[in-house]
PDB file of C-alpha atoms in Angstrom:
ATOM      1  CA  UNK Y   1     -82.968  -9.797  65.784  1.00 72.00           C
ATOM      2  CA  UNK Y   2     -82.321  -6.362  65.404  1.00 78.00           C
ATOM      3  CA  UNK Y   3     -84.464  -4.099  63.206  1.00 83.00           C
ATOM      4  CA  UNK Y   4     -82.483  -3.093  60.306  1.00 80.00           C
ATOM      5  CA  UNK Y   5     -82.759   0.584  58.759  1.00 83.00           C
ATOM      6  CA  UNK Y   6     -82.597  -0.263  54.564  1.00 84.00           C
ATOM      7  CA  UNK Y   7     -83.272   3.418  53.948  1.00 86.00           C
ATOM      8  CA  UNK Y   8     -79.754   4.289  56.264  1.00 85.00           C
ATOM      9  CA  UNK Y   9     -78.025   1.190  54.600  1.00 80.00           C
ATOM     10  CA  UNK Y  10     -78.690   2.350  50.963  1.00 84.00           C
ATOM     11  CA  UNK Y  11     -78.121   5.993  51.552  1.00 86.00           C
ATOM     12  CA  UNK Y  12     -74.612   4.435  52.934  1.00 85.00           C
ATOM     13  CA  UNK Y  13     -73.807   2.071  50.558  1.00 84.00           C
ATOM     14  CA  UNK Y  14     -75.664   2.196  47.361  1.00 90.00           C
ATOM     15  CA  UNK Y  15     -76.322   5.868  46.754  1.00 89.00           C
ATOM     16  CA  UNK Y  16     -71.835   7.000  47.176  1.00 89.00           C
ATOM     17  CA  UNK Y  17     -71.594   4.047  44.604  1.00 92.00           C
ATOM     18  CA  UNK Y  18     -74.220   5.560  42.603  1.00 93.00           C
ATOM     19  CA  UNK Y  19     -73.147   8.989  42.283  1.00 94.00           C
ATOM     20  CA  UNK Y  20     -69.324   7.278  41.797  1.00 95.00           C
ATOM     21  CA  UNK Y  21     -70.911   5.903  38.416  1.00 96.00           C
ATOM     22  CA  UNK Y  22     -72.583   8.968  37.041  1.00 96.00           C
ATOM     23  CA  UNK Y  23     -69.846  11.194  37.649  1.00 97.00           C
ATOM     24  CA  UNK Y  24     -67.544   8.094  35.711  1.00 98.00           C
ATOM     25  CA  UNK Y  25     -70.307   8.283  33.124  1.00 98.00           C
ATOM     26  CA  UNK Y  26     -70.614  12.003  32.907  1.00 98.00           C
ATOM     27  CA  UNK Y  27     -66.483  12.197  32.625  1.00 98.00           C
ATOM     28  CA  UNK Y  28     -66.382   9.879  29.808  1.00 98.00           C
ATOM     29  CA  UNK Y  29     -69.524  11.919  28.203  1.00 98.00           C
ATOM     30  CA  UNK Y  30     -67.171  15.068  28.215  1.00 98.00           C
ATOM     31  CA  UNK Y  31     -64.173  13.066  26.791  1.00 98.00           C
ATOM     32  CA  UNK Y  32     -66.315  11.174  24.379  1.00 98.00           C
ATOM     33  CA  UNK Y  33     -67.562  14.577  23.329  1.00 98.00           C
ATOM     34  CA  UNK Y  34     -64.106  16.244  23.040  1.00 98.00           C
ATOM     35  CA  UNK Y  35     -62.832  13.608  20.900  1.00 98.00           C
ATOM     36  CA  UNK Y  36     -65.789  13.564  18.478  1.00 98.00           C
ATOM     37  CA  UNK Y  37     -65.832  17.618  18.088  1.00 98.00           C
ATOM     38  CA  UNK Y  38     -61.468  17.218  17.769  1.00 98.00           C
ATOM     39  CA  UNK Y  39     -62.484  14.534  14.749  1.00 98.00           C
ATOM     40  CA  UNK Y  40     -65.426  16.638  13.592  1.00 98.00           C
ATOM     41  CA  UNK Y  41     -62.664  19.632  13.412  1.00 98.00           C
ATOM     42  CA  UNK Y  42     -60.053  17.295  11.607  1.00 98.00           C
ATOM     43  CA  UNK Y  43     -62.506  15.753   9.040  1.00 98.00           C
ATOM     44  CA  UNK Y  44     -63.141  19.444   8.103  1.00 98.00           C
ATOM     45  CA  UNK Y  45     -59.936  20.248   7.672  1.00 98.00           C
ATOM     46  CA  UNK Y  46     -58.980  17.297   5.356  1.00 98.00           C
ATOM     47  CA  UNK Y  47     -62.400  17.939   3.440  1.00 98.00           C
ATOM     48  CA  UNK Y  48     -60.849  21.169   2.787  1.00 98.00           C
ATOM     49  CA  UNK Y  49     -57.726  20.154   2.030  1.00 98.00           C
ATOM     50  CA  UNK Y  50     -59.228  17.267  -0.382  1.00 98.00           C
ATOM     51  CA  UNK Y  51     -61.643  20.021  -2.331  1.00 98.00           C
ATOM     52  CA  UNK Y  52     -58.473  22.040  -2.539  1.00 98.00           C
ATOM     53  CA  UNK Y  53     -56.332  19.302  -4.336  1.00 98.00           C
ATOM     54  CA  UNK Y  54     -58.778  18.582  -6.440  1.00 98.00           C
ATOM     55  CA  UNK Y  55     -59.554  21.997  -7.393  1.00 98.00           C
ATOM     56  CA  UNK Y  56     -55.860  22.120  -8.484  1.00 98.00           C
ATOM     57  CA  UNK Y  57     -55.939  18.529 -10.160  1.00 98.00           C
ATOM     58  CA  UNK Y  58     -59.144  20.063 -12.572  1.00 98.00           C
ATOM     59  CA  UNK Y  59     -57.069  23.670 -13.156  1.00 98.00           C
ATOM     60  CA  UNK Y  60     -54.211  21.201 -13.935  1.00 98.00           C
ATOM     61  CA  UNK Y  61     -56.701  19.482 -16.077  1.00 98.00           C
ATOM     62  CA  UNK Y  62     -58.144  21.795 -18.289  1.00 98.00           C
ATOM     63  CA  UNK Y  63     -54.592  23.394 -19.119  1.00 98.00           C
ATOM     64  CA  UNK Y  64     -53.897  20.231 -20.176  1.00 98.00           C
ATOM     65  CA  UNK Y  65     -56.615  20.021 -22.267  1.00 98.00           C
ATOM     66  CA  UNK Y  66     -56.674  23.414 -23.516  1.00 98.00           C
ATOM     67  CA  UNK Y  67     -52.965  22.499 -24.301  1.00 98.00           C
ATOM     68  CA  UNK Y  68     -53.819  19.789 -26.614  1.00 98.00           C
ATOM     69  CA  UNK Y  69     -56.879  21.195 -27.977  1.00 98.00           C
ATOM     70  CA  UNK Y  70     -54.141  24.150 -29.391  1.00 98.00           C
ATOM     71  CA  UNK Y  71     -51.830  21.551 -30.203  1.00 97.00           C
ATOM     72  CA  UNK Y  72     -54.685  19.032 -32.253  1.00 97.00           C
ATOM     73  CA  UNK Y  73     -55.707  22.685 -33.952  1.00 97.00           C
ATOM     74  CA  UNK Y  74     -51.551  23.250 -35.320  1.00 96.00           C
ATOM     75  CA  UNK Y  75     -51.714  19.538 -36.297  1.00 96.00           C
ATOM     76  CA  UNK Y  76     -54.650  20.153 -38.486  1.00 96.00           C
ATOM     77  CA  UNK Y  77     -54.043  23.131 -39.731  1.00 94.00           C
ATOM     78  CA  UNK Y  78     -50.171  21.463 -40.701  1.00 92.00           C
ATOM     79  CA  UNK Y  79     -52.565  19.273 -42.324  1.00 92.00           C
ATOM     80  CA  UNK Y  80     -54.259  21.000 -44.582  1.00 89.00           C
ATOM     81  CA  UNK Y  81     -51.208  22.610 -46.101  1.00 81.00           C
TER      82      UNK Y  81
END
């Protein structure tokens, strides 16, 4: 029977497949990356764009209120005529 060489065999066979996987695993590390910095980027900009909206809803809101706080003070005052 002749004498087999396992150190030749895996440095043939197991070690290409090996380095096959960790560059697969390294590629989807850099797109896995990419996408959560891309979603990281776009949650920032619609937390910006939320805090903006409602900024304008509570301007919006106190006009309002400032609006009928005037108009409850002309009703009283009509009132007390």
């Amino acid at each position: 029977m002749p004498k087999v060489d396992v150190k030749k065999l895996i440095q043939e066979l197991i070690v290409p497949e090996l380095q096959e996987i960790k560059s697969a695993v390294n590629e989807l590390r850099v797109r896995f990356e990419s996408e959560v910095k891309r979603l990281d980027e776009k949650n920032e900009v619609l937390k910006n764009e939320f805090k903006a909206e409602f900024k304008r809803i509570d301007e919006k809101t106190e006009l309002i209120r400032k609006e009928i706080e005037a108009f409850n003070n002309e009703f009283r005052a009509e009132l007390k005529r």
